[in-house]
Amino acid sequence: MMKKLPVYLLCRGLCCLLFSGGCFTGVAHAQSSPPGNVIIDGQLKEWGDTLRHYDKAARLYYDVHNDHDYLYIALRRPKYAWKIVLEGRMSFEIGKEKEDKDGLKIFYPGHFSLNKDDMWNFLEVKKVDGRSFDTLTIYNDEGLLAAGGFWEREQKARQSSAGDMLMQTIPTSVNGMPAAAEVPKEAVTSVVGADCELAIPMKLLPAKSGTVYIRIVIPGEKDIAAALNGVGYISGFNMERGTPEAVDDLMVESKLSITYSLK
């Protein structure tokens, strides 16, 4: 049985900052003891107090396990997760080789909906050796289970919001006279995270035994105006309460490669 993870709504806002971009890449080997009885509800409780592995470069906690029927993937992005709403979404590729382009590929959340809550009800799947993607709901005939959602917590930081940074560009004097510029105050900013779980039927994998290579990618968006428009105006996140680092992260690709031995 599945149930959708509650997603906490954020206020709508938009702000524009420019930062340089790059690529965050992590490579890891995942082989952990099995979790408890896995329920695909996006809440990760059965995986323990925290997921066993963390990739600093990709900013992802994760765990992987399989049984006779399913390959399970649990994932948490503890901050800057709003990047997942961008056009590239988040992709999961599973192949028999490290650079296998003909393996299983899943986009989750899917592209069918732009709403940051509703998008977690959809996914796109390209089967092994497939040529095109099929759009599925999380209740589908393939037996592929998925659940996830965004969550938010607040933190206070001086001069750390997008609005504070813009205030710093105001001149302190005009024609020798002091300017009446507001002094940035302690700001309340939002940390936006996301959790998700996948249960992929073993019949869909490119291999039923031995080693598989799992690649998880959250693309960046070099066009910062498009990124801010997608995150703020279209999806409804409050960019004014985001930190400069969160805006910076929108422009870089986060990539995690996992080598996993099927049991």
Phi, psi and omega in degrees: 000140179240151169220149185283136177293128176299139180241128185275126184288142176247158179284155181276136178195168180207138177214161185227121178225156179245131178220163176278156183242172180192210181217128176259122183230133177231146176233130184213160174248122182249119175206095186237165176292154186294148173283182175289193179301111188282125173246122183278086180234002178079005185258349169065012187297322184286353179272359180105186182297327176209157176292147193290333187241147176222129175253112186295319183295316181275348183058050181227128164271144182202162171207152182223140177204156173220155169234199184294333188255327190223153163258123182256135175232125176244138188217140172223129168252110190283348175200164180061028185284346182297345176300336182296338181281349181294170188305325181286345183050221178226132183242148176236120177243134180232120183225168177278340178237163183299323182248032181290114179265357182253013180276197179281136177226134182230131167260123177211125003290164186274174184268355186299327182236143175267346181291129187293343174271309187291332184300335180287355176272358185229154174209157175245139185229131169244116184288169179305129181064015178283161181252342183216166181262143172253134176273126182236157166269171179290352171249100189222164183282347180283345183080011180277121184256140180207146175203145180185178178174167177269153171221163186221141168224154183260151174215156179253136180206137180282131176053041183244352180273165179300320178298320178298319181296321178294326178297329182292344180275351181285130181297147181276346178210153177228119182054040177081355180258140178302136178272146181273067180267137179290134178280126180303135181251177177300127185255147171264116180248163181250136169256116182256119178244176178211143174237146173205157177225143173233141169237108187257121179303136180302331181295340180271348184284154178287345177215145180258353178208170180081210186258138171237154181246122184250126177241126179243124185230132169244102185294155172264175178231110183293330178280098187295328178295318178294321180296313181294324177296317181294318183284318185272296188287312185285312186269340172093011174286149182271093182294334180296337180260008177271154179276159175304324179296325179293321177293319177302319183294337179299334188268355185245150176275134174253124186225132179233128177246128184237131172259120186231134178262115180294141181269000000 
